Structure formats: C-alpha cells, structure tokens
PDB file of N, CA and C in Angstrom:
ATOM      1  N   UNK N   4     107.246  75.114  57.434  1.00  0.00           N
ATOM      2  CA  UNK N   4     108.345  74.432  56.788  1.00  0.00           C
ATOM      3  C   UNK N   4     108.434  74.794  55.310  1.00  0.00           C
ATOM      4  N   UNK N   5     107.304  74.949  54.635  1.00  0.00           N
ATOM      5  CA  UNK N   5     107.324  75.276  53.214  1.00  0.00           C
ATOM      6  C   UNK N   5     107.745  76.726  52.988  1.00  0.00           C
ATOM      7  N   UNK N   6     107.548  77.590  53.992  1.00  0.00           N
ATOM      8  CA  UNK N   6     107.928  78.994  53.839  1.00  0.00           C
ATOM      9  C   UNK N   6     109.424  79.143  53.624  1.00  0.00           C
ATOM     10  N   UNK N   7     110.202  78.207  54.155  1.00  0.00           N
ATOM     11  CA  UNK N   7     111.648  78.287  54.013  1.00  0.00           C
ATOM     12  C   UNK N   7     112.069  78.082  52.548  1.00  0.00           C
ATOM     13  N   UNK N   8     111.274  77.330  51.794  1.00  0.00           N
ATOM     14  CA  UNK N   8     111.630  77.025  50.413  1.00  0.00           C
ATOM     15  C   UNK N   8     111.006  77.978  49.407  1.00  0.00           C
ATOM     16  N   UNK N   9     109.858  78.545  49.713  1.00  0.00           N
ATOM     17  CA  UNK N   9     109.195  79.457  48.790  1.00  0.00           C
ATOM     18  C   UNK N   9     109.574  80.898  49.092  1.00  0.00           C
ATOM     19  N   UNK N  10     110.723  81.278  48.610  1.00  0.00           N
ATOM     20  CA  UNK N  10     111.175  82.657  48.733  1.00  0.00           C
ATOM     21  C   UNK N  10     111.069  83.309  47.352  1.00  0.00           C
ATOM     22  N   UNK N  11     111.122  84.620  47.275  1.00  0.00           N
ATOM     23  CA  UNK N  11     111.065  85.267  45.961  1.00  0.00           C
ATOM     24  C   UNK N  11     112.186  84.804  45.017  1.00  0.00           C
ATOM     25  N   UNK N  12     113.343  84.526  45.568  1.00  0.00           N
ATOM     26  CA  UNK N  12     114.453  84.078  44.721  1.00  0.00           C
ATOM     27  C   UNK N  12     114.180  82.707  44.119  1.00  0.00           C
ATOM     28  N   UNK N  13     113.654  81.781  44.908  1.00  0.00           N
ATOM     29  CA  UNK N  13     113.389  80.445  44.362  1.00  0.00           C
ATOM     30  C   UNK N  13     112.235  80.473  43.364  1.00  0.00           C
ATOM     31  N   UNK N  14     111.259  81.333  43.591  1.00  0.00           N
ATOM     32  CA  UNK N  14     110.159  81.456  42.630  1.00  0.00           C
ATOM     33  C   UNK N  14     110.675  82.048  41.319  1.00  0.00           C
ATOM     34  N   UNK N  15     111.564  83.039  41.394  1.00  0.00           N
ATOM     35  CA  UNK N  15     112.150  83.629  40.186  1.00  0.00           C
ATOM     36  C   UNK N  15     112.975  82.593  39.426  1.00  0.00           C
ATOM     37  N   UNK N  16     113.739  81.785  40.132  1.00  0.00           N
ATOM     38  CA  UNK N  16     114.540  80.741  39.482  1.00  0.00           C
ATOM     39  C   UNK N  16     113.634  79.694  38.841  1.00  0.00           C
ATOM     40  N   UNK N  17     112.522  79.377  39.489  1.00  0.00           N
ATOM     41  CA  UNK N  17     111.565  78.431  38.922  1.00  0.00           C
ATOM     42  C   UNK N  17     110.996  78.959  37.611  1.00  0.00           C
ATOM     43  N   UNK N  18     110.568  80.226  37.591  1.00  0.00           N
ATOM     44  CA  UNK N  18     110.033  80.799  36.356  1.00  0.00           C
ATOM     45  C   UNK N  18     111.106  80.918  35.279  1.00  0.00           C
ATOM     46  N   UNK N  19     112.341  81.211  35.672  1.00  0.00           N
ATOM     47  CA  UNK N  19     113.436  81.272  34.705  1.00  0.00           C
ATOM     48  C   UNK N  19     113.646  79.905  34.073  1.00  0.00           C
ATOM     49  N   UNK N  20     113.619  78.854  34.883  1.00  0.00           N
ATOM     50  CA  UNK N  20     113.801  77.503  34.365  1.00  0.00           C
ATOM     51  C   UNK N  20     112.673  77.082  33.450  1.00  0.00           C
ATOM     52  N   UNK N  21     111.435  77.424  33.811  1.00  0.00           N
ATOM     53  CA  UNK N  21     110.300  77.098  32.950  1.00  0.00           C
ATOM     54  C   UNK N  21     110.416  77.849  31.625  1.00  0.00           C
ATOM     55  N   UNK N  22     110.811  79.112  31.687  1.00  0.00           N
ATOM     56  CA  UNK N  22     111.028  79.882  30.459  1.00  0.00           C
ATOM     57  C   UNK N  22     112.121  79.282  29.601  1.00  0.00           C
ATOM     58  N   UNK N  23     113.178  78.820  30.235  1.00  0.00           N
ATOM     59  CA  UNK N  23     114.271  78.197  29.499  1.00  0.00           C
ATOM     60  C   UNK N  23     113.802  76.929  28.800  1.00  0.00           C
ATOM     61  N   UNK N  24     113.013  76.116  29.481  1.00  0.00           N
ATOM     62  CA  UNK N  24     112.492  74.896  28.859  1.00  0.00           C
ATOM     63  C   UNK N  24     111.572  75.200  27.686  1.00  0.00           C
ATOM     64  N   UNK N  25     110.713  76.206  27.834  1.00  0.00           N
ATOM     65  CA  UNK N  25     109.797  76.559  26.749  1.00  0.00           C
ATOM     66  C   UNK N  25     110.564  77.086  25.549  1.00  0.00           C
ATOM     67  N   UNK N  26     111.531  77.963  25.790  1.00  0.00           N
ATOM     68  CA  UNK N  26     112.317  78.503  24.676  1.00  0.00           C
ATOM     69  C   UNK N  26     113.135  77.406  24.016  1.00  0.00           C
ATOM     70  N   UNK N  27     113.681  76.497  24.805  1.00  0.00           N
ATOM     71  CA  UNK N  27     114.470  75.406  24.253  1.00  0.00           C
ATOM     72  C   UNK N  27     113.611  74.491  23.388  1.00  0.00           C
ATOM     73  N   UNK N  28     112.376  74.298  23.742  1.00  0.00           N
ATOM     74  CA  UNK N  28     111.498  73.389  23.012  1.00  0.00           C
ATOM     75  C   UNK N  28     110.900  74.022  21.754  1.00  0.00           C
ATOM     76  N   UNK N  29     110.395  75.257  21.860  1.00  0.00           N
ATOM     77  CA  UNK N  29     109.639  75.852  20.766  1.00  0.00           C
ATOM     78  C   UNK N  29     110.392  76.922  19.977  1.00  0.00           C
ATOM     79  N   UNK N  30     111.265  77.666  20.624  1.00  0.00           N
ATOM     80  CA  UNK N  30     111.947  78.783  19.973  1.00  0.00           C
ATOM     81  C   UNK N  30     113.456  78.636  20.158  1.00  0.00           C
ATOM     82  N   UNK N  31     114.021  77.597  19.630  1.00  0.00           N
ATOM     83  CA  UNK N  31     115.435  77.294  19.879  1.00  0.00           C
ATOM     84  C   UNK N  31     116.363  78.405  19.393  1.00  0.00           C
ATOM     85  N   UNK N  32     115.960  79.120  18.363  1.00  0.00           N
ATOM     86  CA  UNK N  32     116.834  80.179  17.832  1.00  0.00           C
ATOM     87  C   UNK N  32     116.981  81.343  18.822  1.00  0.00           C
ATOM     88  N   UNK N  33     116.068  81.449  19.793  1.00  0.00           N
ATOM     89  CA  UNK N  33     116.151  82.517  20.784  1.00  0.00           C
ATOM     90  C   UNK N  33     116.826  82.076  22.073  1.00  0.00           C
ATOM     91  N   UNK N  34     117.360  80.875  22.107  1.00  0.00           N
ATOM     92  CA  UNK N  34     117.948  80.355  23.341  1.00  0.00           C
ATOM     93  C   UNK N  34     119.191  81.143  23.750  1.00  0.00           C
ATOM     94  N   UNK N  35     120.065  81.421  22.805  1.00  0.00           N
ATOM     95  CA  UNK N  35     121.300  82.144  23.123  1.00  0.00           C
ATOM     96  C   UNK N  35     121.021  83.551  23.660  1.00  0.00           C
ATOM     97  N   UNK N  36     120.166  84.345  23.003  1.00  0.00           N
ATOM     98  CA  UNK N  36     119.863  85.665  23.574  1.00  0.00           C
ATOM     99  C   UNK N  36     119.190  85.583  24.941  1.00  0.00           C
ATOM    100  N   UNK N  37     118.369  84.564  25.157  1.00  0.00           N
ATOM    101  CA  UNK N  37     117.721  84.398  26.463  1.00  0.00           C
ATOM    102  C   UNK N  37     118.762  84.162  27.547  1.00  0.00           C
ATOM    103  N   UNK N  38     119.749  83.344  27.257  1.00  0.00           N
ATOM    104  CA  UNK N  38     120.802  83.079  28.242  1.00  0.00           C
ATOM    105  C   UNK N  38     121.671  84.307  28.466  1.00  0.00           C
ATOM    106  N   UNK N  39     121.989  85.045  27.385  1.00  0.00           N
ATOM    107  CA  UNK N  39     122.764  86.278  27.545  1.00  0.00           C
ATOM    108  C   UNK N  39     121.991  87.298  28.391  1.00  0.00           C
ATOM    109  N   UNK N  40     120.698  87.434  28.123  1.00  0.00           N
ATOM    110  CA  UNK N  40     119.872  88.355  28.894  1.00  0.00           C
ATOM    111  C   UNK N  40     119.804  87.920  30.354  1.00  0.00           C
ATOM    112  N   UNK N  41     119.758  86.624  30.598  1.00  0.00           N
ATOM    113  CA  UNK N  41     119.730  86.113  31.968  1.00  0.00           C
ATOM    114  C   UNK N  41     121.006  86.486  32.716  1.00  0.00           C
ATOM    115  N   UNK N  42     122.140  86.386  32.051  1.00  0.00           N
ATOM    116  CA  UNK N  42     123.414  86.743  32.676  1.00  0.00           C
ATOM    117  C   UNK N  42     123.446  88.236  32.997  1.00  0.00           C
ATOM    118  N   UNK N  43     122.988  89.056  32.059  1.00  0.00           N
ATOM    119  CA  UNK N  43     122.977  90.500  32.278  1.00  0.00           C
ATOM    120  C   UNK N  43     122.072  90.868  33.452  1.00  0.00           C
ATOM    121  N   UNK N  44     120.902  90.257  33.525  1.00  0.00           N
ATOM    122  CA  UNK N  44     119.979  90.540  34.621  1.00  0.00           C
ATOM    123  C   UNK N  44     120.557  90.076  35.953  1.00  0.00           C
ATOM    124  N   UNK N  45     121.181  88.900  35.976  1.00  0.00           N
ATOM    125  CA  UNK N  45     121.756  88.384  37.218  1.00  0.00           C
ATOM    126  C   UNK N  45     122.887  89.287  37.714  1.00  0.00           C
ATOM    127  N   UNK N  46     123.757  89.726  36.823  1.00  0.00           N
ATOM    128  CA  UNK N  46     124.854  90.613  37.211  1.00  0.00           C
ATOM    129  C   UNK N  46     124.293  91.945  37.698  1.00  0.00           C
ATOM    130  N   UNK N  47     123.268  92.448  37.022  1.00  0.00           N
ATOM    131  CA  UNK N  47     122.638  93.697  37.454  1.00  0.00           C
ATOM    132  C   UNK N  47     122.040  93.586  38.846  1.00  0.00           C
ATOM    133  N   UNK N  48     121.412  92.449  39.147  1.00  0.00           N
ATOM    134  CA  UNK N  48     120.839  92.246  40.487  1.00  0.00           C
ATOM    135  C   UNK N  48     121.930  92.176  41.546  1.00  0.00           C
ATOM    136  N   UNK N  49     123.036  91.537  41.237  1.00  0.00           N
ATOM    137  CA  UNK N  49     124.140  91.444  42.195  1.00  0.00           C
ATOM    138  C   UNK N  49     124.737  92.828  42.456  1.00  0.00           C
ATOM    139  N   UNK N  50     124.928  93.607  41.407  1.00  0.00           N
ATOM    140  CA  UNK N  50     125.485  94.949  41.556  1.00  0.00           C
ATOM    141  C   UNK N  50     124.526  95.830  42.357  1.00  0.00           C
ATOM    142  N   UNK N  51     123.229  95.763  42.046  1.00  0.00           N
ATOM    143  CA  UNK N  51     122.238  96.555  42.779  1.00  0.00           C
ATOM    144  C   UNK N  51     122.220  96.177  44.252  1.00  0.00           C
ATOM    145  N   UNK N  52     122.284  94.882  44.544  1.00  0.00           N
ATOM    146  CA  UNK N  52     122.290  94.422  45.927  1.00  0.00           C
ATOM    147  C   UNK N  52     123.544  94.896  46.658  1.00  0.00           C
ATOM    148  N   UNK N  53     124.678  94.855  45.978  1.00  0.00           N
ATOM    149  CA  UNK N  53     125.932  95.305  46.588  1.00  0.00           C
ATOM    150  C   UNK N  53     125.887  96.809  46.877  1.00  0.00           C
ATOM    151  N   UNK N  54     125.342  97.589  45.963  1.00  0.00           N
ATOM    152  CA  UNK N  54     125.220  99.032  46.183  1.00  0.00           C
ATOM    153  C   UNK N  54     124.288  99.308  47.357  1.00  0.00           C
ATOM    154  N   UNK N  55     123.185  98.565  47.433  1.00  0.00           N
ATOM    155  CA  UNK N  55     122.247  98.734  48.547  1.00  0.00           C
ATOM    156  C   UNK N  55     122.895  98.362  49.875  1.00  0.00           C
ATOM    157  N   UNK N  56     123.697  97.290  49.887  1.00  0.00           N
ATOM    158  CA  UNK N  56     124.407  96.873  51.096  1.00  0.00           C
ATOM    159  C   UNK N  56     125.388  97.950  51.562  1.00  0.00           C
ATOM    160  N   UNK N  57     126.150  98.498  50.616  1.00  0.00           N
ATOM    161  CA  UNK N  57     127.128  99.533  50.957  1.00  0.00           C
ATOM    162  C   UNK N  57     126.441 100.786  51.489  1.00  0.00           C
ATOM    163  N   UNK N  58     125.267 101.102  50.970  1.00  0.00           N
ATOM    164  CA  UNK N  58     124.524 102.263  51.442  1.00  0.00           C
ATOM    165  C   UNK N  58     124.016 102.081  52.863  1.00  0.00           C
ATOM    166  N   UNK N  59     123.673 100.858  53.235  1.00  0.00           N
ATOM    167  CA  UNK N  59     123.179 100.600  54.580  1.00  0.00           C
ATOM    168  C   UNK N  59     124.295 100.621  55.621  1.00  0.00           C
ATOM    169  N   UNK N  60     125.513 100.297  55.207  1.00  0.00           N
ATOM    170  CA  UNK N  60     126.634 100.269  56.131  1.00  0.00           C
ATOM    171  C   UNK N  60     127.086 101.675  56.528  1.00  0.00           C
ATOM    172  N   UNK N  61     126.893 102.641  55.656  1.00  0.00           N
ATOM    173  CA  UNK N  61     127.360 104.002  55.945  1.00  0.00           C
ATOM    174  C   UNK N  61     126.487 104.727  56.894  1.00  0.00           C
TER     175      UNK N  61
END
C-alpha cells in the first residue's frame, strides 16, 4: 500500500517542498530565483517526457 505513494515523483516534490521551506526561512532573498529555477526544471521535464513519448510511438 505504501509503494503506491512513494514514487520518484512524490519524493522529488517532497524534497522540493523542504527546500522551499528552508529557503523561505533562512535565505529569503533567494526565494524568487529558486521558484524561477523550479519552473524551468519542471517545464524541461515535461518537454523531455513528451519527446520520449513521441519517440516511443514511432
């Protein structure tokens, strides 16, 4: 039952959230770049996944 919840994606989101809390608490001036970097990484992962999907269909 726990295997359904502990996937690589949920573990990555957990570490992202912990990082966000730490940066928000101790390094507030770096919060904006951290969020921008998070958006760039998320978009990159979506694009990479889409390219991989299209390659498997052909």
